[in-house]
Tab-separated table of C-alpha atoms and ligand atoms in Angstrom:
chain	number	residue	atom	x	y	z
A	19	MET	CA	-35.086	83.607	49.559
A	20	THR	CA	-32.539	83.064	52.324
A	21	ARG	CA	-33.464	80.146	54.607
A	22	TYR	CA	-32.633	80.376	58.287
A	23	PRO	CA	-32.749	76.883	59.764
A	24	LEU	CA	-33.462	78.108	63.297
A	25	GLU	CA	-36.636	79.704	62.025
A	26	PRO	CA	-39.076	77.042	60.798
A	27	ASP	CA	-41.920	78.126	58.512
A	28	ALA	CA	-45.564	77.627	59.407
A	29	GLN	CA	-45.737	74.138	57.977
A	30	GLU	CA	-42.559	73.028	59.726
A	31	MET	CA	-43.767	74.419	63.033
A	32	GLN	CA	-47.028	72.520	62.705
A	33	GLN	CA	-45.161	69.376	61.791
A	34	LEU	CA	-42.893	69.692	64.825
A	35	ILE	CA	-45.880	70.184	67.112
A	36	ASP	CA	-47.634	67.180	65.571
A	37	GLU	CA	-44.594	64.936	65.824
A	38	ALA	CA	-44.021	65.852	69.466
A	39	GLY	CA	-47.746	65.964	70.325
A	40	ARG	CA	-48.467	62.481	68.965
A	41	ARG	CA	-45.683	60.983	71.053
A	42	ILE	CA	-46.596	62.970	74.180
A	43	VAL	CA	-50.250	61.910	74.065
A	44	GLU	CA	-49.350	58.265	73.607
A	45	HIS	CA	-46.814	58.495	76.408
A	46	ILE	CA	-49.260	60.014	78.862
A	47	GLN	CA	-52.064	57.647	77.940
A	48	THR	CA	-49.857	54.646	78.658
A	49	LEU	CA	-48.426	55.953	81.962
A	50	PRO	CA	-50.479	53.504	84.093
A	51	SER	CA	-49.134	50.470	82.243
A	52	GLN	CA	-45.544	51.690	82.225
A	53	PRO	CA	-43.265	50.353	85.002
A	54	ALA	CA	-43.198	52.478	88.158
A	55	ALA	CA	-39.419	52.599	87.727
A	56	ASN	CA	-37.248	51.343	84.913
A	57	VAL	CA	-33.627	52.083	85.645
A	58	ASP	CA	-32.036	48.633	85.647
A	59	ASP	CA	-29.755	49.441	82.697
A	60	ALA	CA	-30.182	53.231	82.736
A	61	THR	CA	-26.715	54.101	84.027
A	62	GLU	CA	-25.043	51.874	81.445
A	63	PHE	CA	-27.206	53.432	78.797
A	64	ALA	CA	-26.361	56.960	80.005
A	65	ARG	CA	-22.671	56.162	79.577
A	66	THR	CA	-23.226	55.130	75.975
A	67	ILE	CA	-24.746	58.449	74.951
A	68	ILE	CA	-21.932	60.761	76.000
A	69	GLU	CA	-20.940	62.584	72.800
A	70	PRO	CA	-19.020	65.624	71.540
A	71	LEU	CA	-20.661	68.808	70.280
A	72	PRO	CA	-22.739	67.867	67.223
A	73	GLN	CA	-21.436	69.479	64.048
A	74	LYS	CA	-24.294	68.353	61.848
A	75	GLY	CA	-28.023	67.998	62.417
A	76	GLU	CA	-30.159	64.843	62.444
A	77	PRO	CA	-33.820	64.306	61.519
A	78	VAL	CA	-36.174	65.420	64.265
A	79	GLU	CA	-38.269	62.230	64.034
A	80	LYS	CA	-35.181	60.164	64.829
A	81	LEU	CA	-34.348	62.360	67.814
A	82	LEU	CA	-37.895	62.277	69.151
A	83	ASP	CA	-37.942	58.491	68.778
A	84	PHE	CA	-34.701	58.319	70.737
A	85	LEU	CA	-36.225	60.451	73.488
A	86	PHE	CA	-39.544	58.642	73.745
A	87	ASP	CA	-38.317	55.091	73.060
A	88	GLU	CA	-34.927	55.085	74.755
A	89	ALA	CA	-34.239	57.959	77.136
A	90	ILE	CA	-37.580	58.790	78.775
A	91	PRO	CA	-38.592	55.191	79.586
A	92	ARG	CA	-35.316	54.576	81.451
A	93	SER	CA	-36.376	56.545	84.513
A	94	PHE	CA	-38.459	56.539	87.638
A	95	ASN	CA	-41.969	56.952	86.258
A	96	THR	CA	-42.460	60.092	88.346
A	97	PRO	CA	-45.737	61.203	86.744
A	98	GLY	CA	-47.257	57.705	86.852
A	99	PRO	CA	-49.866	56.479	89.354
A	100	GLY	CA	-47.518	53.963	90.963
A	101	TYR	CA	-44.916	56.506	91.976
A	102	LEU	CA	-45.385	56.605	95.746
A	103	ALA	CA	-41.728	57.372	96.457
A	104	TYR	CA	-40.012	60.493	97.849
A	105	ILE	CA	-42.552	63.262	97.156
A	106	PRO	CA	-44.202	62.465	93.823
A	107	GLY	CA	-44.634	65.048	91.097
A	108	GLY	CA	-47.648	64.345	88.908
A	109	GLY	CA	-47.381	67.057	86.301
A	110	ILE	CA	-50.833	68.028	85.055
A	111	PHE	CA	-51.038	68.203	81.293
A	112	HIS	CA	-52.606	71.654	81.150
A	113	ALA	CA	-49.524	73.025	82.885
A	114	ALA	CA	-47.345	71.481	80.181
A	115	VAL	CA	-49.434	73.208	77.527
A	116	ALA	CA	-49.053	76.478	79.444
A	117	ASP	CA	-45.289	75.935	79.447
A	118	PHE	CA	-45.279	75.410	75.729
A	119	ILE	CA	-47.146	78.660	75.230
A	120	ALA	CA	-44.893	80.507	77.674
A	121	THR	CA	-41.676	79.398	76.020
A	122	ALA	CA	-43.069	79.804	72.499
A	123	VAL	CA	-44.128	83.420	73.023
A	124	ASN	CA	-41.019	83.941	75.174
A	125	ARG	CA	-42.109	87.101	76.919
A	126	TYR	CA	-39.975	88.649	79.640
A	127	VAL	CA	-41.645	88.798	83.034
A	128	GLY	CA	-38.634	89.544	85.238
A	129	VAL	CA	-39.484	93.230	85.145
A	130	PHE	CA	-43.055	94.484	85.076
A	131	ALA	CA	-42.534	97.029	82.290
A	132	ALA	CA	-41.610	94.338	79.752
A	133	ALA	CA	-44.939	92.488	79.903
A	134	PRO	CA	-47.268	94.157	82.423
A	135	ALA	CA	-50.305	91.956	81.820
A	136	LEU	CA	-48.322	88.718	81.985
A	137	ALA	CA	-46.382	89.794	85.090
A	138	GLN	CA	-49.767	90.589	86.601
A	139	LEU	CA	-51.093	87.092	85.817
A	140	GLU	CA	-48.148	85.667	87.729
A	141	ALA	CA	-48.636	88.146	90.549
A	142	ASN	CA	-52.262	86.985	90.726
A	143	VAL	CA	-51.065	83.418	91.237
A	144	VAL	CA	-48.911	84.585	94.145
A	145	ARG	CA	-51.929	86.438	95.582
A	146	TRP	CA	-54.011	83.254	95.362
A	147	PHE	CA	-51.321	81.378	97.272
A	148	CYS	CA	-51.323	84.093	99.941
A	149	GLU	CA	-55.080	83.637	100.162
A	150	ILE	CA	-54.733	79.843	100.434
A	151	VAL	CA	-52.277	80.227	103.330
A	152	GLY	CA	-54.613	82.706	105.032
A	153	TYR	CA	-52.517	85.851	104.591
A	154	GLY	CA	-54.123	89.262	104.301
A	155	LYS	CA	-53.204	92.649	102.938
A	156	GLY	CA	-49.527	93.501	102.726
A	157	SER	CA	-48.486	89.926	102.006
A	158	GLY	CA	-46.736	88.862	98.828
A	159	GLY	CA	-44.257	86.426	97.439
A	160	VAL	CA	-42.598	84.909	94.463
A	161	LEU	CA	-42.733	81.788	92.343
A	162	THR	CA	-39.492	79.826	92.431
A	163	THR	CA	-38.032	76.684	90.931
A	164	GLY	CA	-38.851	74.650	94.034
A	165	GLY	CA	-38.804	74.301	97.787
A	166	SER	CA	-35.033	74.553	98.125
A	167	MET	CA	-34.936	77.929	96.424
A	168	SER	CA	-37.966	79.102	98.430
A	169	ASN	CA	-36.311	78.115	101.716
A	170	PHE	CA	-33.219	80.015	100.661
A	171	ILE	CA	-35.099	83.198	99.742
A	172	ALA	CA	-37.083	83.019	102.984
A	173	LEU	CA	-33.945	82.632	105.054
A	174	VAL	CA	-32.179	85.533	103.391
A	175	THR	CA	-35.290	87.669	103.927
A	176	ALA	CA	-35.521	86.724	107.590
A	177	ARG	CA	-31.782	87.292	108.099
A	178	LYS	CA	-31.979	90.766	106.649
A	179	ALA	CA	-35.142	91.677	108.571
A	180	GLN	CA	-33.998	90.320	111.928
A	181	LEU	CA	-30.229	90.748	111.923
A	182	GLY	CA	-29.208	93.273	109.286
A	183	ASP	CA	-25.703	92.802	107.895
A	184	ASP	CA	-23.948	91.537	111.022
A	185	PHE	CA	-25.445	88.103	111.482
A	186	SER	CA	-22.653	85.809	112.656
A	187	ARG	CA	-24.254	85.312	116.117
A	188	GLY	CA	-27.722	84.666	114.666
A	189	THR	CA	-29.100	81.226	115.473
A	190	MET	CA	-31.958	79.252	113.916
A	191	TYR	CA	-34.094	76.488	115.420
A	192	VAL	CA	-35.521	73.536	113.520
A	193	GLY	CA	-36.875	70.111	114.348
A	194	ASN	CA	-34.524	67.239	113.536
A	195	GLN	CA	-36.961	66.122	110.831
A	196	ILE	CA	-36.669	69.366	108.840
A	197	HIS	CA	-35.852	68.948	105.152
A	198	TYR	CA	-32.132	69.241	104.462
A	199	SER	CA	-32.752	72.121	102.053
A	200	PHE	CA	-33.153	74.304	105.139
A	201	GLN	CA	-29.622	73.555	106.387
A	202	LYS	CA	-28.377	74.035	102.848
A	203	ALA	CA	-30.162	77.381	102.628
A	204	ALA	CA	-28.598	78.468	105.923
A	205	SER	CA	-25.160	77.570	104.650
A	206	LEU	CA	-25.731	79.393	101.345
A	207	ALA	CA	-27.013	82.380	103.312
A	208	GLY	CA	-23.633	82.565	105.030
A	209	PHE	CA	-24.271	80.857	108.375
A	210	PRO	CA	-21.897	78.286	109.860
A	211	PRO	CA	-23.631	74.893	110.218
A	212	ALA	CA	-23.501	75.178	114.018
A	213	ASN	CA	-25.857	78.160	113.933
A	214	VAL	CA	-28.684	75.831	112.932
A	215	ARG	CA	-29.867	74.178	116.151
A	216	GLU	CA	-31.539	70.844	115.509
A	217	ILE	CA	-34.088	70.108	118.203
A	218	ASP	CA	-35.262	66.578	119.072
A	219	SER	CA	-38.689	65.520	117.969
A	220	ASP	CA	-41.362	63.637	119.895
A	221	GLU	CA	-42.825	60.198	119.194
A	222	ASP	CA	-44.956	61.741	116.397
A	223	PHE	CA	-41.834	63.289	114.808
A	224	ARG	CA	-42.877	66.832	115.761
A	225	VAL	CA	-40.391	69.220	117.273
A	226	ARG	CA	-40.318	69.127	121.107
A	227	LEU	CA	-41.439	72.517	122.303
A	228	GLY	CA	-39.810	72.323	125.735
A	229	ALA	CA	-36.443	71.454	124.238
A	230	LEU	CA	-36.843	74.279	121.744
A	231	GLU	CA	-37.577	76.843	124.459
A	232	GLU	CA	-34.612	75.646	126.485
A	233	ALA	CA	-32.263	75.906	123.510
A	234	ILE	CA	-33.362	79.471	122.807
A	235	ALA	CA	-32.896	80.483	126.448
A	236	ARG	CA	-29.484	78.825	126.617
A	237	ASP	CA	-28.321	80.572	123.469
A	238	ARG	CA	-29.529	83.961	124.666
A	239	ALA	CA	-27.622	83.452	127.912
A	240	GLU	CA	-24.502	82.657	125.879
A	241	GLY	CA	-24.758	85.803	123.793
A	242	PHE	CA	-26.232	84.399	120.605
A	243	THR	CA	-29.120	86.068	118.803
A	244	PRO	CA	-31.906	83.536	118.227
A	245	PHE	CA	-33.753	84.967	115.242
A	246	LEU	CA	-35.692	82.258	113.459
A	247	ILE	CA	-37.826	79.220	114.180
A	248	ALA	CA	-38.620	76.967	111.217
A	249	GLY	CA	-41.548	74.583	111.517
A	250	SER	CA	-42.366	71.727	109.179
A	251	ALA	CA	-45.798	71.549	107.578
A	252	GLY	CA	-45.231	67.983	106.498
A	253	THR	CA	-41.813	66.406	106.875
A	254	VAL	CA	-40.478	64.419	103.964
A	255	GLY	CA	-39.906	61.332	106.115
A	256	THR	CA	-43.296	60.833	107.713
A	257	GLY	CA	-45.417	63.842	106.746
A	258	ALA	CA	-45.296	65.102	110.355
A	259	VAL	CA	-46.672	68.575	110.976
A	260	ASP	CA	-45.184	70.562	113.832
A	261	ASP	CA	-47.525	72.343	116.243
A	262	LEU	CA	-47.503	75.464	114.109
A	263	ASP	CA	-49.767	77.439	116.412
A	264	ALA	CA	-47.493	76.844	119.396
A	265	LEU	CA	-44.389	77.646	117.349
A	266	ALA	CA	-46.016	80.891	116.193
A	267	ARG	CA	-46.758	81.860	119.813
A	268	LEU	CA	-43.210	81.087	120.858
A	269	ALA	CA	-41.699	83.035	117.957
A	270	ASP	CA	-43.974	85.953	118.832
A	271	ARG	CA	-42.945	85.903	122.463
A	272	GLU	CA	-39.264	85.692	121.553
A	273	ASN	CA	-39.532	88.290	118.812
A	274	MET	CA	-38.260	85.800	116.249
A	275	TRP	CA	-39.125	85.124	112.618
A	276	PHE	CA	-41.447	82.149	112.150
A	277	HIS	CA	-40.845	80.252	108.931
A	278	VAL	CA	-42.876	77.258	107.766
A	279	ASP	CA	-41.582	74.722	105.275
A	280	GLY	CA	-44.798	73.564	103.675
A	281	ALA	CA	-43.182	72.471	100.415
A	282	TYR	CA	-44.956	69.143	100.706
A	283	GLY	CA	-47.832	69.866	103.055
A	284	ALA	CA	-49.023	73.465	102.852
A	285	PHE	CA	-51.542	72.955	100.027
A	286	PHE	CA	-53.443	70.479	102.222
A	287	VAL	CA	-54.772	73.583	103.947
A	288	LEU	CA	-57.280	73.558	101.081
A	289	THR	CA	-58.986	70.566	102.729
A	290	GLN	CA	-60.973	70.524	105.948
A	291	ARG	CA	-58.704	67.926	107.604
A	292	GLY	CA	-55.565	69.635	106.381
A	293	ARG	CA	-56.767	72.960	107.741
A	294	GLU	CA	-57.101	71.457	111.201
A	295	THR	CA	-53.693	69.783	111.047
A	296	LEU	CA	-51.990	72.949	109.771
A	297	ARG	CA	-53.635	75.309	112.246
A	298	GLY	CA	-51.393	78.309	112.824
A	299	ILE	CA	-49.774	78.335	109.366
A	300	GLU	CA	-51.336	81.734	108.692
A	301	ARG	CA	-49.337	83.130	111.614
A	302	ALA	CA	-46.003	82.385	109.953
A	303	ASP	CA	-43.837	85.199	108.598
A	304	SER	CA	-42.982	83.071	105.571
A	305	VAL	CA	-44.351	79.878	104.064
A	306	VAL	CA	-42.868	77.624	101.387
A	307	LEU	CA	-45.373	75.799	99.202
A	308	ASP	CA	-44.545	73.681	96.185
A	309	PRO	CA	-47.059	73.461	93.357
A	310	HIS	CA	-44.819	70.764	91.871
A	311	LYS	CA	-45.692	68.560	94.790
A	312	THR	CA	-49.207	69.003	96.140
A	313	LEU	CA	-50.707	71.085	93.361
A	314	PHE	CA	-49.678	68.314	90.921
A	315	HIS	CA	-47.576	70.612	88.766
A	316	PRO	CA	-44.495	69.776	86.697
A	317	TYR	CA	-41.091	70.017	88.371
A	318	GLY	CA	-39.642	73.486	88.547
A	319	THR	CA	-42.674	75.114	90.180
A	320	GLY	CA	-42.174	76.338	93.737
A	321	ALA	CA	-43.457	79.261	95.737
A	322	LEU	CA	-42.659	81.400	98.736
A	323	VAL	CA	-45.151	83.713	100.386
A	324	VAL	CA	-44.320	86.202	103.120
A	325	LYS	CA	-46.641	87.986	105.462
A	326	ASN	CA	-44.952	91.347	104.978
A	327	ALA	CA	-44.001	91.697	101.320
A	328	GLU	CA	-41.934	94.760	102.142
A	329	GLN	CA	-39.401	92.534	103.909
A	330	LEU	CA	-38.956	90.434	100.784
A	331	ARG	CA	-38.313	93.594	98.810
A	332	ALA	CA	-35.925	94.977	101.416
A	333	ALA	CA	-33.788	91.836	101.231
A	334	HIS	CA	-33.551	91.742	97.424
A	335	SER	CA	-34.103	95.209	96.033
A	336	MET	CA	-31.321	96.626	93.862
A	337	HIS	CA	-31.394	98.589	90.663
A	338	ALA	CA	-29.089	99.389	87.757
A	339	SER	CA	-29.156	102.174	85.186
A	340	TYR	CA	-29.676	99.785	82.241
A	341	LEU	CA	-32.901	98.350	83.682
A	342	PRO	CA	-36.351	99.852	83.190
A	343	GLN	CA	-37.775	101.816	86.121
A	344	PHE	CA	-39.295	99.524	88.745
A	345	GLN	CA	-42.931	100.103	89.639
A	346	GLN	CA	-43.751	102.523	92.424
A	347	GLU	CA	-47.336	101.377	92.973
A	348	GLU	CA	-47.418	98.823	95.774
A	349	GLN	CA	-49.537	96.275	93.928
A	350	LEU	CA	-47.480	96.247	90.708
A	351	ILE	CA	-44.592	93.840	91.116
A	352	ASP	CA	-41.176	93.591	89.493
A	353	PHE	CA	-40.137	90.013	90.268
A	354	ALA	CA	-36.474	90.953	89.794
A	355	GLU	CA	-36.840	93.366	92.680
A	356	ILE	CA	-38.098	90.785	95.164
A	357	SER	CA	-36.041	87.706	94.295
A	358	PRO	CA	-32.474	86.675	93.380
A	359	GLU	CA	-33.352	86.213	89.686
A	360	LEU	CA	-33.483	88.692	86.826
A	361	SER	CA	-34.145	86.776	83.582
A	362	ARG	CA	-36.225	83.662	84.138
A	363	ASP	CA	-39.014	81.586	82.624
A	364	PHE	CA	-42.646	82.703	82.734
A	365	ARG	CA	-43.466	80.060	85.330
A	366	GLY	CA	-46.629	81.794	86.455
A	367	LEU	CA	-48.533	80.710	83.358
A	368	ARG	CA	-47.998	77.092	84.334
A	369	VAL	CA	-50.092	77.657	87.456
A	370	TRP	CA	-52.403	80.362	86.152
A	371	LEU	CA	-53.795	78.405	83.205
A	372	PRO	CA	-54.853	75.235	85.080
A	373	LEU	CA	-56.309	77.242	87.979
A	374	LYS	CA	-58.296	79.409	85.573
A	375	ILE	CA	-59.498	76.419	83.538
A	376	PHE	CA	-60.637	74.384	86.537
A	377	GLY	CA	-60.891	76.666	89.541
A	378	ILE	CA	-59.497	75.358	92.803
A	379	GLU	CA	-62.192	72.749	93.530
A	380	PRO	CA	-60.756	69.736	91.642
A	381	PHE	CA	-57.423	70.339	93.367
A	382	ARG	CA	-59.119	70.359	96.755
A	383	GLN	CA	-60.963	67.130	95.929
A	384	LEU	CA	-57.806	65.390	94.763
A	385	LEU	CA	-55.973	66.378	97.950
A	386	ASP	CA	-58.876	64.989	99.975
A	387	GLU	CA	-58.665	61.785	97.975
A	388	LYS	CA	-54.936	61.503	98.852
A	389	LEU	CA	-55.776	61.822	102.550
A	390	ASP	CA	-58.430	59.103	102.196
A	391	LEU	CA	-56.144	56.774	100.253
A	392	THR	CA	-53.381	57.102	102.841
A	393	ARG	CA	-55.755	56.336	105.678
A	394	TRP	CA	-57.166	53.357	103.798
A	395	ALA	CA	-53.655	52.030	103.094
A	396	THR	CA	-52.734	52.453	106.775
A	397	GLU	CA	-55.711	50.362	107.883
A	398	GLU	CA	-54.840	47.676	105.326
A	399	LEU	CA	-51.208	47.645	106.499
A	400	ARG	CA	-52.348	47.204	110.082
A	401	LYS	CA	-54.126	43.996	109.085
A	402	ILE	CA	-50.896	42.411	107.792
A	403	ASP	CA	-49.322	40.217	110.429
A	404	GLY	CA	-45.900	41.598	111.433
A	405	ILE	CA	-46.374	45.062	109.933
A	406	GLU	CA	-45.968	47.892	112.389
A	407	ILE	CA	-47.078	51.447	111.615
A	408	VAL	CA	-44.112	53.603	112.627
A	409	ALA	CA	-45.720	56.929	111.782
A	410	GLU	CA	-49.490	57.327	111.580
A	411	PRO	CA	-50.370	59.564	108.648
A	412	GLN	CA	-50.806	63.208	109.567
A	413	LEU	CA	-51.196	64.082	105.886
A	414	SER	CA	-50.591	61.663	102.986
A	415	ILE	CA	-47.481	59.742	104.080
A	416	VAL	CA	-47.449	56.574	106.143
A	417	ALA	CA	-44.223	54.958	107.370
A	418	PHE	CA	-44.153	51.301	108.356
A	419	ARG	CA	-41.917	48.331	108.874
A	420	PHE	CA	-41.988	44.583	108.988
A	421	VAL	CA	-41.021	43.135	112.346
A	422	LYS	CA	-39.823	39.558	112.765
A	423	PRO	CA	-38.282	38.057	115.902
A	424	ALA	CA	-34.473	37.802	115.927
A	425	ALA	CA	-34.118	39.480	112.512
A	426	ASP	CA	-31.875	42.378	111.533
A	427	LEU	CA	-34.832	44.682	111.028
A	428	ASN	CA	-33.057	47.262	108.912
A	429	ALA	CA	-31.792	44.620	106.490
A	430	LEU	CA	-35.198	42.935	106.530
A	431	ASN	CA	-37.007	46.143	105.640
A	432	ARG	CA	-34.563	47.082	102.899
A	433	ALA	CA	-35.201	43.627	101.452
A	434	LEU	CA	-38.932	44.165	101.856
A	435	MET	CA	-38.827	47.424	99.930
A	436	GLU	CA	-36.727	45.910	97.207
A	437	ARG	CA	-39.237	43.065	96.807
A	438	ILE	CA	-42.218	45.420	96.718
A	439	ASN	CA	-40.565	47.528	94.046
A	440	ARG	CA	-39.503	44.497	92.013
A	441	GLY	CA	-43.053	44.141	90.659
A	442	LYS	CA	-42.731	47.650	89.174
A	443	ARG	CA	-46.393	48.427	89.781
A	444	VAL	CA	-45.427	50.788	92.580
A	445	MET	CA	-42.225	52.441	93.652
A	446	LEU	CA	-41.706	53.078	97.372
A	447	THR	CA	-38.724	54.613	99.135
A	448	GLY	CA	-37.583	54.443	102.720
A	449	THR	CA	-36.011	56.679	105.282
A	450	VAL	CA	-34.081	56.297	108.519
A	451	LEU	CA	-35.828	57.441	111.680
A	452	GLY	CA	-33.276	57.503	114.472
A	453	THR	CA	-31.500	54.280	113.612
A	454	GLU	CA	-34.491	52.460	112.138
A	455	PHE	CA	-34.914	52.010	108.420
A	456	VAL	CA	-38.605	52.320	107.572
A	457	VAL	CA	-40.552	52.026	104.339
A	458	ARG	CA	-42.918	54.817	103.430
A	459	ILE	CA	-45.861	55.313	101.105
A	460	CYS	CA	-46.324	58.877	99.897
A	461	VAL	CA	-49.585	59.513	98.055
A	462	VAL	CA	-49.449	62.778	96.174
A	463	SER	CA	-49.883	62.180	92.450
A	464	HIS	CA	-53.151	63.275	90.866
A	465	ARG	CA	-52.974	60.005	88.907
A	466	THR	CA	-52.931	57.743	91.986
A	467	HIS	CA	-56.351	56.334	92.816
A	468	MET	CA	-57.816	53.367	94.707
A	469	ASP	CA	-56.929	50.786	92.043
A	470	ARG	CA	-53.217	51.593	92.418
A	471	MET	CA	-53.383	51.635	96.207
A	472	GLN	CA	-54.926	48.176	96.093
A	473	MET	CA	-51.985	47.020	93.921
A	474	CYS	CA	-49.616	48.598	96.425
A	475	ILE	CA	-51.139	46.703	99.351
A	476	ASP	CA	-51.223	43.449	97.346
A	477	ASP	CA	-47.545	43.817	96.489
A	478	ILE	CA	-46.653	44.551	100.117
A	479	LYS	CA	-48.563	41.444	101.244
A	480	ALA	CA	-46.770	39.322	98.645
A	481	ALA	CA	-43.375	40.691	99.681
A	482	VAL	CA	-44.092	40.065	103.369
A	483	ALA	CA	-45.170	36.497	102.581
A	484	GLU	CA	-41.861	35.883	100.786
A	485	LEU	CA	-39.853	37.135	103.753
A	486	ARG	CA	-41.843	35.525	106.514
B	515	PLP	C1	-40.538	69.431	103.190
B	515	PLP	C2	-39.696	69.735	101.996
B	515	PLP	N1	-39.033	70.909	101.936
B	515	PLP	C3	-38.254	71.242	100.889
B	515	PLP	C4	-38.086	70.382	99.845
B	515	PLP	C5	-37.195	70.776	98.705
B	515	PLP	O1	-37.983	71.053	97.605
B	515	PLP	P1	-37.395	71.013	96.126
B	515	PLP	O2	-37.058	69.567	95.861
B	515	PLP	O3	-38.556	71.494	95.319
B	515	PLP	O4	-36.234	71.906	96.047
B	515	PLP	C6	-38.742	69.142	99.867
B	515	PLP	C7	-38.576	68.173	98.763
B	515	PLP	O5	-39.041	67.075	98.800
B	515	PLP	C8	-39.581	68.815	100.959
B	515	PLP	O6	-40.234	67.651	101.030
């Protein structure tokens, strides 16, 4: 019988799964004792593994050992409990299993006709996200690879809806704390950088409404077409949430599109406190939310929801004779018709399976826990002599710095962060607010609990003591 090496038999498949599974389980079980970051020699190591196209195969066990023993450990431990840097990505295990199933069965969900039931499962996920945001009938959306892609799709949709094809005078308004993926999206959508007006923020890092109104009026007087206001539902720097309700009112009055970047923060609407902080999010025309941040999913899982799904379709709909007919019924969705992508992974299963296994409640509880942990950490920081809270937590990020008379505070705080991270029990990152370098703690991982926060505070105290 002819053997085709790319097609393993049943025994080989099982063996592959076992070999990978054994290593994965051990890896995940030891995440808490692995260093929060382990990249000291990682760049050197990366240089040593550059190689030409392999002509011959190698044993899978050897390759898996290389991955798990050499390549994977030399990283930021992004799924570990001590990763309090940037915006952490936990990566729940059930989502990984869903991914394995999705890629193993390799069904095509880009067009509805190719796998109607599976496309519907993904469409259900989008519906649930619409529900979470507070959208009603007529809303819709799409799962993406992340917040950057979602911002881009939202911007293209808004551009088409508000400006049509002649958009060179269209101007957009954002707070100066907006994530850079918005400016990038604007550039990719064909706007010159100057068409994105960055408005100053207040002492809580929220966009200043007065300055925003003035900028819009000034631009109208000068013949521009203000067409979009983008609010932040959780900035990456400090977790600041703009006054979404007020921005919605202003956008309404000015007949502008109201977009909300909730890549980090929008899922907090599941909690009581988050709902209060994010009041007005349901009034947005489009909302970005990232399951790979605050729904603890693996990287590559983003989402965009829009209040009027028709506008998403209008911006992306095209057809070609070699494609199957798109669905005519409003509730049956061809993802290719409402997004830039045609062929793509079945990313919906990654969200569908965990939500069906657990329901939403454990997610809500974990988000509440993150809010509690951040508040606890803030109170502990306040007790450390010389530590100043620069940004009180509005969600699950707190920014702080160490202040010492006559010191170069930026250098001091970079040194502080480096010392905290040296212990490798936690990894923190900083940001620059105005001209001040500040250290931030971002609590998002589903694996971060009180024991790790205690370690974080202990390590900060030790680092401060060294630098005193
Ligand atoms: C507020 C905000 N928007 C957008 C993004 C971009 O998301 P992604 O990295 O998934 O492309 C991020 C990433 O951290 C973010 O924090």
